């Protein structure tokens, strides 16, 4: 860092969207972290809308850059009649706060159709008895995002609710994007916040890591609202200020106290994804058993069924070696979870088969997860599980597709729908054809004279939008 940069106020960005805020964020989480590091930021918060999906890639990059990452989410709260209430950022302070934030995200999505969510101020200040533990979202910090331009009466009511719901954990955000009414907005926010004695914190409302992503961000906005870019009008951002700006630029725009509050918030948020560990249900073992004892019992019961004439000496040695390693790595619950599901499937005569590197495990064979007899091959158990990897093994089990739903419903029944979810293994970028098709809908097309009608907004050409975005710099 040069001498000039060292004289500028420190700053942490607390309001940033990644591309996981679909059709809003125009940059990857890792791009945001890298750019924040290059600009000398003290930290960065990833706050995708009602989602935590973008934090994983950002976390990996943050570790590489040695830059503090704050994990949070942004919510658009609505009243019971679905009218807008306020915008709110929640930031996890610690592991418990992250758990509460995760549950809040889940609650919002479970109440609405796929792709949307529903949360009200009542859910945070006076939740139903079932969610009483989420009152005030313990161990999370709250930042109110006022409407632009702020109206003092409405803002006053919002801050009063904010103070009551998050005592000593509340801030009012100030966003300045060099718009025509910035001065009026700033004055209203600072006046009302001071009246309620709530600190004001600077926010960037970032949707891209560099300003040259603006054409891409405009294109995504056009796709989202279903119009050509040329017809989007005020749906588009008026300028490219929603990028990670230099500290010099921020110093010239924001009051010093608002910049300083970003560091106060940053210091109170110490949670890291590295603190998370696998946690398995308590229902896996009968009363009076430990995970270790129950896994050993079931393994040897299965071994005697597999080898009715007696367990071969080398197989018993292999079982003991695996059980010892599983115990050292504390993976018993993982094996028992898979065993429980497979045992149910077999009890219902549902065809299932473990595959992959799990076939190298004598324990998996004895539990009935796989059908590869370890006495008939040269196994390499370390391909399946090892101390060096430091993570649970990957046990893949295939179920016959006609009856797979029965297995899914069993899991829901046993563990509860509030603790069970279907997760995607990965999120792939849209296929080129689909991305091109959606992009074409944002470009104005002339009338189709041959057919005497307007050309559909989604057209068949695969070249136009690709060429139109070639000039976008990263």
CSV table of C-alpha atoms in Angstrom, one decimal:
chain,number,residue,atom,x,y,z
A,1,UNK,CA,0.0,0.0,0.0
A,2,UNK,CA,1.4,3.4,-1.0
A,3,UNK,CA,1.7,6.4,1.3
A,4,UNK,CA,-1.3,8.1,-0.2
A,5,UNK,CA,-3.6,5.1,0.3
A,6,UNK,CA,-2.5,4.8,3.9
A,7,UNK,CA,-3.9,8.3,4.6
A,8,UNK,CA,-7.4,7.4,3.4
A,9,UNK,CA,-10.1,6.2,5.8
A,10,UNK,CA,-10.4,2.5,6.1
A,11,UNK,CA,-13.6,1.0,4.7
A,12,UNK,CA,-15.5,-2.3,4.6
A,13,UNK,CA,-18.3,-2.8,2.1
A,14,UNK,CA,-21.3,-4.3,3.8
A,15,UNK,CA,-23.9,-4.6,1.0
A,16,UNK,CA,-22.8,-6.6,-2.1
A,17,UNK,CA,-24.6,-9.0,-4.4
A,18,UNK,CA,-23.0,-11.8,-6.3
A,19,UNK,CA,-24.3,-13.5,-9.5
A,20,UNK,CA,-26.2,-15.9,-7.2
A,21,UNK,CA,-28.7,-13.0,-6.8
A,22,UNK,CA,-30.0,-14.1,-10.2
A,23,UNK,CA,-30.4,-11.3,-12.8
A,24,UNK,CA,-29.2,-8.8,-10.3
A,25,UNK,CA,-25.6,-9.4,-9.4
A,26,UNK,CA,-23.2,-9.2,-12.4
A,27,UNK,CA,-20.0,-10.5,-10.7
A,28,UNK,CA,-18.8,-13.7,-9.1
A,29,UNK,CA,-18.1,-13.7,-5.4
A,30,UNK,CA,-14.5,-14.4,-6.0
A,31,UNK,CA,-14.2,-11.4,-8.3
A,32,UNK,CA,-15.7,-9.2,-5.7
A,33,UNK,CA,-13.3,-10.4,-3.0
A,34,UNK,CA,-10.2,-10.0,-5.3
A,35,UNK,CA,-11.3,-6.5,-6.3
A,36,UNK,CA,-11.9,-5.5,-2.7
A,37,UNK,CA,-8.5,-6.7,-1.8
A,38,UNK,CA,-6.9,-4.7,-4.6
A,39,UNK,CA,-8.7,-1.5,-3.5
A,40,UNK,CA,-7.4,-1.9,0.1
A,41,UNK,CA,-10.8,-2.6,1.7
A,42,UNK,CA,-10.7,-3.8,5.3
A,43,UNK,CA,-13.4,-6.4,4.6
A,44,UNK,CA,-16.4,-7.3,2.4
A,45,UNK,CA,-19.9,-8.6,3.2
A,46,UNK,CA,-21.7,-10.8,0.7
A,47,UNK,CA,-25.4,-10.1,1.1
A,48,UNK,CA,-27.3,-12.0,-1.7
A,49,UNK,CA,-31.1,-11.5,-1.5
A,50,UNK,CA,-32.6,-14.2,0.8
A,51,UNK,CA,-29.8,-16.5,-0.1
A,52,UNK,CA,-26.4,-17.6,1.2
A,53,UNK,CA,-25.4,-19.3,-2.1
A,54,UNK,CA,-22.8,-16.8,-3.1
A,55,UNK,CA,-20.6,-17.0,0.1
A,56,UNK,CA,-18.8,-20.3,-0.6
A,57,UNK,CA,-16.7,-19.1,-3.6
A,58,UNK,CA,-16.2,-15.8,-1.9
A,59,UNK,CA,-14.9,-17.6,1.2
A,60,UNK,CA,-12.3,-19.5,-0.8
A,61,UNK,CA,-11.1,-16.3,-2.4
A,62,UNK,CA,-11.2,-14.4,0.9
A,63,UNK,CA,-8.8,-16.9,2.5
A,64,UNK,CA,-6.4,-16.5,-0.4
A,65,UNK,CA,-6.5,-12.7,-0.2
A,66,UNK,CA,-6.5,-12.8,3.7
A,67,UNK,CA,-9.5,-10.4,3.6
A,68,UNK,CA,-12.2,-10.7,6.2
A,69,UNK,CA,-15.5,-11.9,4.8
A,70,UNK,CA,-18.8,-11.1,6.5
A,71,UNK,CA,-21.7,-13.4,5.7
A,72,UNK,CA,-25.1,-12.0,5.4
A,73,UNK,CA,-28.3,-11.6,3.4
A,74,UNK,CA,-30.6,-8.9,2.2
A,75,UNK,CA,-34.4,-9.1,2.6
A,76,UNK,CA,-37.3,-7.1,1.2
A,77,UNK,CA,-39.8,-7.3,4.0
A,78,UNK,CA,-43.5,-6.9,3.2
A,79,UNK,CA,-46.6,-6.2,5.3
A,80,UNK,CA,-49.4,-8.8,5.6
A,81,UNK,CA,-51.1,-7.2,2.6
A,82,UNK,CA,-48.0,-7.7,0.6
A,83,UNK,CA,-47.2,-4.0,0.4
A,84,UNK,CA,-43.5,-3.1,0.8
A,85,UNK,CA,-42.3,-2.6,4.4
A,86,UNK,CA,-38.5,-2.1,4.2
A,87,UNK,CA,-35.2,-3.4,3.1
A,88,UNK,CA,-33.0,-5.1,5.7
A,89,UNK,CA,-29.5,-6.5,5.7
A,90,UNK,CA,-28.8,-9.2,8.3
A,91,UNK,CA,-25.1,-10.0,9.1
A,92,UNK,CA,-24.0,-13.1,11.1
A,93,UNK,CA,-21.8,-12.3,14.0
A,94,UNK,CA,-20.9,-15.9,15.0
A,95,UNK,CA,-21.9,-19.5,14.3
A,96,UNK,CA,-25.2,-19.2,16.2
A,97,UNK,CA,-26.0,-16.1,14.2
A,98,UNK,CA,-25.3,-17.9,10.9
A,99,UNK,CA,-27.6,-20.7,12.0
A,100,UNK,CA,-30.4,-18.2,12.7
A,101,UNK,CA,-29.8,-16.4,9.4
A,102,UNK,CA,-29.9,-19.7,7.5
A,103,UNK,CA,-33.2,-20.6,9.2
A,104,UNK,CA,-34.6,-17.2,8.3
A,105,UNK,CA,-33.7,-17.7,4.7
A,106,UNK,CA,-35.3,-21.2,4.7
A,107,UNK,CA,-38.5,-19.8,6.4
A,108,UNK,CA,-38.8,-17.1,3.7
A,109,UNK,CA,-38.5,-19.6,0.8
A,110,UNK,CA,-40.8,-22.2,2.3
A,111,UNK,CA,-43.7,-19.8,2.5
A,112,UNK,CA,-43.6,-18.8,-1.2
A,113,UNK,CA,-43.5,-20.4,-4.6
A,114,UNK,CA,-40.2,-21.4,-6.1
A,115,UNK,CA,-37.9,-18.5,-6.9
A,116,UNK,CA,-39.5,-16.1,-4.4
A,117,UNK,CA,-39.7,-15.6,-0.7
A,118,UNK,CA,-42.0,-14.0,1.9
A,119,UNK,CA,-41.0,-12.4,5.2
A,120,UNK,CA,-42.7,-9.7,7.2
A,121,UNK,CA,-41.5,-7.4,10.0
A,122,UNK,CA,-43.7,-9.5,12.3
A,123,UNK,CA,-41.5,-12.5,11.6
A,124,UNK,CA,-38.6,-10.7,13.2
A,125,UNK,CA,-40.2,-8.7,16.0
A,126,UNK,CA,-43.1,-10.9,17.1
A,127,UNK,CA,-42.7,-14.3,15.4
A,128,UNK,CA,-45.2,-17.2,15.8
A,129,UNK,CA,-44.5,-19.5,18.7
A,130,UNK,CA,-42.9,-22.1,16.5
A,131,UNK,CA,-40.2,-19.5,15.5
A,132,UNK,CA,-39.9,-17.7,18.8
A,133,UNK,CA,-36.2,-18.4,18.9
A,134,UNK,CA,-35.8,-16.2,15.8
A,135,UNK,CA,-37.2,-13.1,17.6
A,136,UNK,CA,-34.7,-10.3,16.8
A,137,UNK,CA,-32.5,-12.9,14.9
A,138,UNK,CA,-30.0,-13.4,17.8
A,139,UNK,CA,-26.3,-12.9,17.1
A,140,UNK,CA,-27.0,-11.1,13.9
A,141,UNK,CA,-26.5,-7.4,13.1
A,142,UNK,CA,-29.3,-5.4,11.3
A,143,UNK,CA,-28.9,-2.6,8.8
A,144,UNK,CA,-32.0,-0.8,7.5
A,145,UNK,CA,-31.8,0.1,3.8
A,146,UNK,CA,-34.1,3.2,3.4
A,147,UNK,CA,-36.0,3.9,0.3
A,148,UNK,CA,-34.6,6.5,-2.1
A,149,UNK,CA,-35.2,9.3,-1.6
A,150,UNK,CA,-36.0,8.7,2.1
A,151,UNK,CA,-39.3,10.1,3.4
A,152,UNK,CA,-38.8,11.2,7.0
A,153,UNK,CA,-42.1,10.0,8.4
A,154,UNK,CA,-41.9,6.5,6.9
A,155,UNK,CA,-38.2,6.3,7.8
A,156,UNK,CA,-38.9,7.3,11.4
A,157,UNK,CA,-41.5,4.5,11.8
A,158,UNK,CA,-39.0,2.0,10.3
A,159,UNK,CA,-36.2,3.0,12.6
A,160,UNK,CA,-38.5,2.8,15.6
A,161,UNK,CA,-39.3,-0.8,14.7
A,162,UNK,CA,-35.6,-1.4,14.0
A,163,UNK,CA,-34.6,-0.1,17.5
A,164,UNK,CA,-37.2,-2.2,19.2
A,165,UNK,CA,-36.4,-5.4,17.3
A,166,UNK,CA,-32.6,-5.2,17.3
A,167,UNK,CA,-31.5,-3.2,20.4
A,168,UNK,CA,-27.8,-2.2,20.3
A,169,UNK,CA,-27.5,-4.1,17.0
A,170,UNK,CA,-29.0,-1.7,14.6
A,171,UNK,CA,-27.7,0.7,11.9
A,172,UNK,CA,-29.3,2.8,9.2
A,173,UNK,CA,-27.6,2.4,5.8
A,174,UNK,CA,-26.6,5.4,3.7
A,175,UNK,CA,-26.3,4.7,-0.1
A,176,UNK,CA,-24.9,7.6,-2.3
A,177,UNK,CA,-24.7,6.8,-6.0
A,178,UNK,CA,-24.4,10.4,-7.3
A,179,UNK,CA,-28.1,10.7,-8.1
A,180,UNK,CA,-30.0,13.9,-8.4
A,181,UNK,CA,-31.5,13.7,-4.9
A,182,UNK,CA,-28.5,12.4,-3.0
A,183,UNK,CA,-28.1,15.5,-0.8
A,184,UNK,CA,-31.8,15.4,0.2
A,185,UNK,CA,-31.6,11.7,0.9
A,186,UNK,CA,-28.5,12.0,3.0
A,187,UNK,CA,-30.0,14.9,5.0
A,188,UNK,CA,-33.2,12.9,5.7
A,189,UNK,CA,-31.3,9.7,6.7
A,190,UNK,CA,-28.9,11.5,9.0
A,191,UNK,CA,-31.6,13.7,10.6
A,192,UNK,CA,-34.0,10.9,11.4
A,193,UNK,CA,-31.2,8.5,12.5
A,194,UNK,CA,-29.8,11.1,14.9
A,195,UNK,CA,-33.2,11.7,16.3
A,196,UNK,CA,-33.6,8.0,17.2
A,197,UNK,CA,-29.9,7.7,18.2
A,198,UNK,CA,-29.1,5.0,15.6
A,199,UNK,CA,-25.7,5.2,13.9
A,200,UNK,CA,-25.5,5.7,10.1
A,201,UNK,CA,-23.3,3.3,8.1
A,202,UNK,CA,-22.1,3.7,4.5
A,203,UNK,CA,-23.3,1.2,2.0
A,204,UNK,CA,-22.5,0.6,-1.7
A,205,UNK,CA,-25.3,-1.6,-2.8
A,206,UNK,CA,-22.8,-3.3,-5.0
A,207,UNK,CA,-23.8,-5.5,-8.0
A,208,UNK,CA,-20.6,-5.6,-9.9
A,209,UNK,CA,-16.9,-5.6,-9.1
A,210,UNK,CA,-15.9,-3.1,-11.8
A,211,UNK,CA,-17.9,-0.5,-13.6
A,212,UNK,CA,-17.3,-2.0,-17.0
A,213,UNK,CA,-19.8,-4.7,-16.1
A,214,UNK,CA,-22.6,-2.2,-16.5
A,215,UNK,CA,-23.7,-3.4,-20.0
A,216,UNK,CA,-24.0,-6.9,-18.7
A,217,UNK,CA,-25.9,-5.7,-15.6
A,218,UNK,CA,-28.3,-3.8,-17.9
A,219,UNK,CA,-28.8,-6.9,-20.0
A,220,UNK,CA,-29.7,-9.0,-17.0
A,221,UNK,CA,-32.1,-6.3,-15.8
A,222,UNK,CA,-33.8,-6.3,-19.2
A,223,UNK,CA,-34.2,-10.1,-19.0
A,224,UNK,CA,-35.6,-9.8,-15.5
A,225,UNK,CA,-38.3,-7.2,-16.5
A,226,UNK,CA,-38.9,-8.8,-19.9
A,227,UNK,CA,-38.2,-5.8,-22.1
A,228,UNK,CA,-35.5,-4.8,-24.6
A,229,UNK,CA,-32.7,-2.8,-23.0
A,230,UNK,CA,-33.8,0.3,-25.0
A,231,UNK,CA,-37.3,0.2,-23.5
A,232,UNK,CA,-36.3,-0.5,-19.8
A,233,UNK,CA,-36.1,3.2,-18.9
A,234,UNK,CA,-36.0,3.8,-15.2
A,235,UNK,CA,-35.7,0.0,-14.6
A,236,UNK,CA,-32.0,0.4,-15.4
A,237,UNK,CA,-29.5,2.0,-13.0
A,238,UNK,CA,-28.9,5.6,-14.0
A,239,UNK,CA,-25.1,5.2,-13.8
A,240,UNK,CA,-22.4,2.6,-13.0
A,241,UNK,CA,-21.9,3.6,-9.4
A,242,UNK,CA,-23.0,0.2,-8.0
A,243,UNK,CA,-19.4,-1.2,-8.3
A,244,UNK,CA,-16.6,-1.5,-5.8
A,245,UNK,CA,-15.4,2.1,-5.7
A,246,UNK,CA,-12.0,3.4,-4.7
A,247,UNK,CA,-11.5,4.5,-1.1
A,248,UNK,CA,-10.7,8.0,-2.4
A,249,UNK,CA,-14.0,8.2,-4.2
A,250,UNK,CA,-15.9,7.0,-1.1
A,251,UNK,CA,-14.1,9.5,1.1
A,252,UNK,CA,-15.2,12.3,-1.2
A,253,UNK,CA,-18.9,11.1,-1.1
A,254,UNK,CA,-19.6,9.8,2.4
A,255,UNK,CA,-19.3,11.5,5.8
A,256,UNK,CA,-16.4,10.2,7.9
A,257,UNK,CA,-18.6,8.8,10.7
A,258,UNK,CA,-20.5,6.7,8.2
A,259,UNK,CA,-17.3,5.2,6.8
A,260,UNK,CA,-16.0,4.6,10.3
A,261,UNK,CA,-19.1,2.6,11.2
A,262,UNK,CA,-18.3,0.0,8.6
A,263,UNK,CA,-15.3,-1.0,10.6
A,264,UNK,CA,-17.4,-1.2,13.8
A,265,UNK,CA,-19.8,-3.6,12.1
A,266,UNK,CA,-16.9,-5.6,10.6
A,267,UNK,CA,-15.2,-6.0,14.0
A,268,UNK,CA,-18.4,-7.5,15.5
A,269,UNK,CA,-18.8,-10.1,12.7
A,270,UNK,CA,-16.2,-12.9,13.4
A,271,UNK,CA,-18.0,-15.9,11.9
A,272,UNK,CA,-16.2,-18.0,9.3
A,273,UNK,CA,-17.4,-20.9,7.2
A,274,UNK,CA,-14.4,-22.8,8.5
A,275,UNK,CA,-16.3,-23.1,11.8
A,276,UNK,CA,-18.9,-25.3,10.2
A,277,UNK,CA,-18.8,-29.1,10.7
A,278,UNK,CA,-21.1,-31.9,9.6
A,279,UNK,CA,-23.9,-32.5,12.1
A,280,UNK,CA,-26.0,-35.6,11.9
A,281,UNK,CA,-29.4,-36.5,13.4
A,282,UNK,CA,-29.7,-38.0,16.9
A,283,UNK,CA,-32.2,-40.5,15.7
A,284,UNK,CA,-29.5,-42.7,14.1
A,285,UNK,CA,-28.8,-44.8,17.2
A,286,UNK,CA,-31.1,-46.6,19.6
A,287,UNK,CA,-31.2,-45.4,23.2
A,288,UNK,CA,-28.2,-46.6,25.3
A,289,UNK,CA,-25.9,-46.8,22.3
A,290,UNK,CA,-23.1,-44.5,21.2
A,291,UNK,CA,-22.5,-44.0,17.5
A,292,UNK,CA,-19.3,-46.0,17.7
A,293,UNK,CA,-20.9,-49.0,19.5
A,294,UNK,CA,-23.9,-49.1,17.2
A,295,UNK,CA,-21.8,-48.9,14.0
A,296,UNK,CA,-19.6,-51.7,15.2
A,297,UNK,CA,-22.6,-53.8,16.2
A,298,UNK,CA,-24.3,-53.4,12.8
A,299,UNK,CA,-21.1,-53.9,10.9
A,300,UNK,CA,-20.4,-57.3,12.5
A,301,UNK,CA,-24.0,-58.4,12.3
A,302,UNK,CA,-23.8,-57.7,8.6
A,303,UNK,CA,-20.4,-59.4,8.4
A,304,UNK,CA,-21.8,-62.6,9.8
A,305,UNK,CA,-24.6,-62.5,7.3
A,306,UNK,CA,-22.1,-62.0,4.5
A,307,UNK,CA,-19.8,-64.7,5.7
A,308,UNK,CA,-22.0,-67.4,7.3
A,309,UNK,CA,-19.1,-69.9,7.4
A,310,UNK,CA,-17.0,-67.4,9.4
A,311,UNK,CA,-15.4,-64.0,8.8
A,312,UNK,CA,-12.1,-64.4,7.1
A,313,UNK,CA,-9.1,-63.2,9.1
A,314,UNK,CA,-8.0,-60.7,6.5
A,315,UNK,CA,-11.6,-59.3,6.3
A,316,UNK,CA,-11.8,-58.9,10.0
A,317,UNK,CA,-8.5,-57.1,10.0
A,318,UNK,CA,-9.8,-54.8,7.3
A,319,UNK,CA,-13.0,-54.1,9.2
A,320,UNK,CA,-11.1,-53.2,12.4
A,321,UNK,CA,-8.7,-51.0,10.4
A,322,UNK,CA,-11.7,-49.1,8.9
A,323,UNK,CA,-13.6,-48.8,12.1
A,324,UNK,CA,-10.5,-47.4,13.8
A,325,UNK,CA,-10.0,-44.8,11.1
A,326,UNK,CA,-13.8,-43.9,11.1
A,327,UNK,CA,-13.6,-43.4,14.8
A,328,UNK,CA,-10.5,-41.2,14.6
A,329,UNK,CA,-12.2,-39.1,11.9
A,330,UNK,CA,-15.6,-39.1,13.8
A,331,UNK,CA,-17.5,-40.3,10.7
A,332,UNK,CA,-19.7,-42.9,12.4
A,333,UNK,CA,-22.8,-40.8,12.1
A,334,UNK,CA,-22.2,-40.4,8.4
A,335,UNK,CA,-22.0,-44.1,7.8
A,336,UNK,CA,-25.1,-44.7,10.0
A,337,UNK,CA,-27.1,-42.1,8.0
A,338,UNK,CA,-26.4,-43.9,4.7
A,339,UNK,CA,-27.0,-47.3,6.4
A,340,UNK,CA,-30.4,-46.2,7.7
A,341,UNK,CA,-31.6,-45.1,4.2
A,342,UNK,CA,-30.3,-48.2,2.5
A,343,UNK,CA,-31.8,-50.5,5.2
A,344,UNK,CA,-35.2,-48.9,4.6
A,345,UNK,CA,-34.9,-49.3,0.8
A,346,UNK,CA,-34.0,-53.0,1.1
A,347,UNK,CA,-36.8,-53.6,3.6
A,348,UNK,CA,-39.2,-52.3,1.0
A,349,UNK,CA,-37.6,-54.3,-1.8
A,350,UNK,CA,-36.5,-51.1,-3.5
A,351,UNK,CA,-33.5,-51.8,-5.7
A,352,UNK,CA,-30.4,-49.8,-4.6
A,353,UNK,CA,-26.7,-50.0,-5.1
A,354,UNK,CA,-23.8,-48.1,-3.6
A,355,UNK,CA,-21.1,-47.3,-6.1
A,356,UNK,CA,-17.8,-45.5,-6.7
A,357,UNK,CA,-15.0,-45.6,-4.2
A,358,UNK,CA,-17.3,-46.8,-1.5
A,359,UNK,CA,-16.8,-50.2,-3.1
A,360,UNK,CA,-13.4,-50.2,-1.5
A,361,UNK,CA,-14.9,-50.4,2.0
A,362,UNK,CA,-15.4,-53.6,3.9
A,363,UNK,CA,-17.7,-51.7,6.4
A,364,UNK,CA,-19.9,-50.5,3.5
A,365,UNK,CA,-20.1,-54.1,2.2
A,366,UNK,CA,-21.1,-55.5,5.6
A,367,UNK,CA,-23.7,-52.8,6.1
A,368,UNK,CA,-25.3,-53.7,2.8
A,369,UNK,CA,-24.5,-50.4,1.2
A,370,UNK,CA,-22.3,-52.0,-1.6
A,371,UNK,CA,-22.2,-55.5,-3.1
A,372,UNK,CA,-18.5,-55.8,-3.8
A,373,UNK,CA,-17.0,-58.7,-1.8
A,374,UNK,CA,-13.8,-57.4,-0.4
A,375,UNK,CA,-12.4,-60.9,-0.2
A,376,UNK,CA,-12.4,-61.2,-4.0
A,377,UNK,CA,-10.4,-58.1,-4.9
A,378,UNK,CA,-7.5,-55.9,-3.9
A,379,UNK,CA,-9.1,-52.9,-2.2
A,380,UNK,CA,-7.6,-49.5,-1.8
A,381,UNK,CA,-9.6,-48.2,1.2
A,382,UNK,CA,-7.6,-44.9,1.2
A,383,UNK,CA,-9.3,-44.0,-2.1
A,384,UNK,CA,-12.5,-43.9,-0.1
A,385,UNK,CA,-11.4,-42.3,3.1
A,386,UNK,CA,-8.1,-40.9,4.4
A,387,UNK,CA,-6.8,-38.6,7.1
A,388,UNK,CA,-5.1,-36.5,4.5
A,389,UNK,CA,-8.4,-35.4,2.9
A,390,UNK,CA,-9.9,-34.4,6.2
A,391,UNK,CA,-13.5,-34.6,4.9
A,392,UNK,CA,-16.3,-37.3,5.0
A,393,UNK,CA,-16.1,-39.8,2.1
A,394,UNK,CA,-18.5,-39.6,-0.8
A,395,UNK,CA,-20.9,-42.6,-0.7
A,396,UNK,CA,-23.1,-42.6,-3.9
A,397,UNK,CA,-26.2,-44.8,-3.7
A,398,UNK,CA,-28.5,-45.3,-6.7
A,399,UNK,CA,-32.2,-46.1,-6.2
A,400,UNK,CA,-34.5,-47.4,-8.9
A,401,UNK,CA,-36.1,-44.4,-10.3
A,402,UNK,CA,-39.7,-45.7,-10.3
A,403,UNK,CA,-39.6,-45.9,-6.4
A,404,UNK,CA,-37.1,-43.2,-5.5
A,405,UNK,CA,-39.9,-41.0,-4.2
A,406,UNK,CA,-40.6,-43.6,-1.6
A,407,UNK,CA,-37.1,-43.2,-0.2
A,408,UNK,CA,-37.4,-39.4,-0.2
A,409,UNK,CA,-40.7,-39.6,1.7
A,410,UNK,CA,-39.2,-41.9,4.2
A,411,UNK,CA,-36.5,-39.4,4.9
A,412,UNK,CA,-39.1,-36.6,5.3
A,413,UNK,CA,-41.1,-38.7,7.7
A,414,UNK,CA,-38.2,-39.8,9.9
A,415,UNK,CA,-36.3,-36.5,10.1
A,416,UNK,CA,-39.0,-34.0,9.6
A,417,UNK,CA,-39.7,-31.6,6.7
A,418,UNK,CA,-38.2,-28.7,8.7
A,419,UNK,CA,-34.8,-30.6,8.8
A,420,UNK,CA,-34.8,-32.1,5.4
A,421,UNK,CA,-34.1,-30.7,2.0
A,422,UNK,CA,-33.2,-31.7,-1.6
A,423,UNK,CA,-29.9,-30.1,-2.4
A,424,UNK,CA,-28.3,-29.6,-5.8
A,425,UNK,CA,-24.8,-30.9,-6.0
A,426,UNK,CA,-23.8,-28.0,-8.2
A,427,UNK,CA,-25.1,-25.0,-10.0
A,428,UNK,CA,-24.0,-24.9,-13.6
A,429,UNK,CA,-23.9,-21.7,-15.7
A,430,UNK,CA,-26.8,-21.5,-18.2
A,431,UNK,CA,-26.2,-23.3,-21.5
A,432,UNK,CA,-24.9,-21.1,-24.3
A,433,UNK,CA,-28.1,-21.6,-26.3
A,434,UNK,CA,-30.3,-20.6,-23.4
A,435,UNK,CA,-28.2,-17.6,-22.4
A,436,UNK,CA,-28.1,-16.4,-26.0
A,437,UNK,CA,-31.9,-16.9,-26.3
A,438,UNK,CA,-32.6,-14.8,-23.2
A,439,UNK,CA,-30.1,-12.2,-24.3
A,440,UNK,CA,-31.8,-11.9,-27.7
A,441,UNK,CA,-35.0,-10.9,-25.9
A,442,UNK,CA,-33.3,-7.7,-24.7
A,443,UNK,CA,-32.6,-6.5,-28.3
A,444,UNK,CA,-35.1,-4.6,-30.4
A,445,UNK,CA,-36.1,-6.6,-33.5
A,446,UNK,CA,-37.8,-5.1,-36.6
A,447,UNK,CA,-41.2,-6.4,-37.9
A,448,UNK,CA,-41.1,-9.8,-39.7
A,449,UNK,CA,-42.4,-8.6,-43.0
A,450,UNK,CA,-42.4,-12.0,-44.6
A,451,UNK,CA,-44.9,-13.4,-42.1
A,452,UNK,CA,-46.7,-10.1,-41.6
A,453,UNK,CA,-46.2,-10.1,-37.8
A,454,UNK,CA,-43.8,-9.0,-35.2
A,455,UNK,CA,-40.8,-11.2,-34.6
A,456,UNK,CA,-41.0,-12.9,-31.2
A,457,UNK,CA,-38.7,-11.4,-28.5
A,458,UNK,CA,-37.0,-14.8,-28.2
A,459,UNK,CA,-35.4,-15.4,-31.6
A,460,UNK,CA,-33.4,-18.2,-33.0
A,461,UNK,CA,-30.1,-16.5,-33.9
A,462,UNK,CA,-27.2,-17.5,-31.8
A,463,UNK,CA,-24.7,-14.9,-32.8
A,464,UNK,CA,-26.2,-11.4,-32.0
A,465,UNK,CA,-25.9,-11.2,-28.2
A,466,UNK,CA,-22.5,-12.9,-28.1
A,467,UNK,CA,-21.1,-10.3,-30.4
A,468,UNK,CA,-22.9,-7.5,-28.6
A,469,UNK,CA,-21.1,-8.4,-25.3
A,470,UNK,CA,-17.6,-8.8,-26.7
A,471,UNK,CA,-16.8,-5.3,-25.8
A,472,UNK,CA,-17.6,-5.8,-22.1
A,473,UNK,CA,-14.4,-5.7,-20.1
A,474,UNK,CA,-13.7,-7.5,-16.9
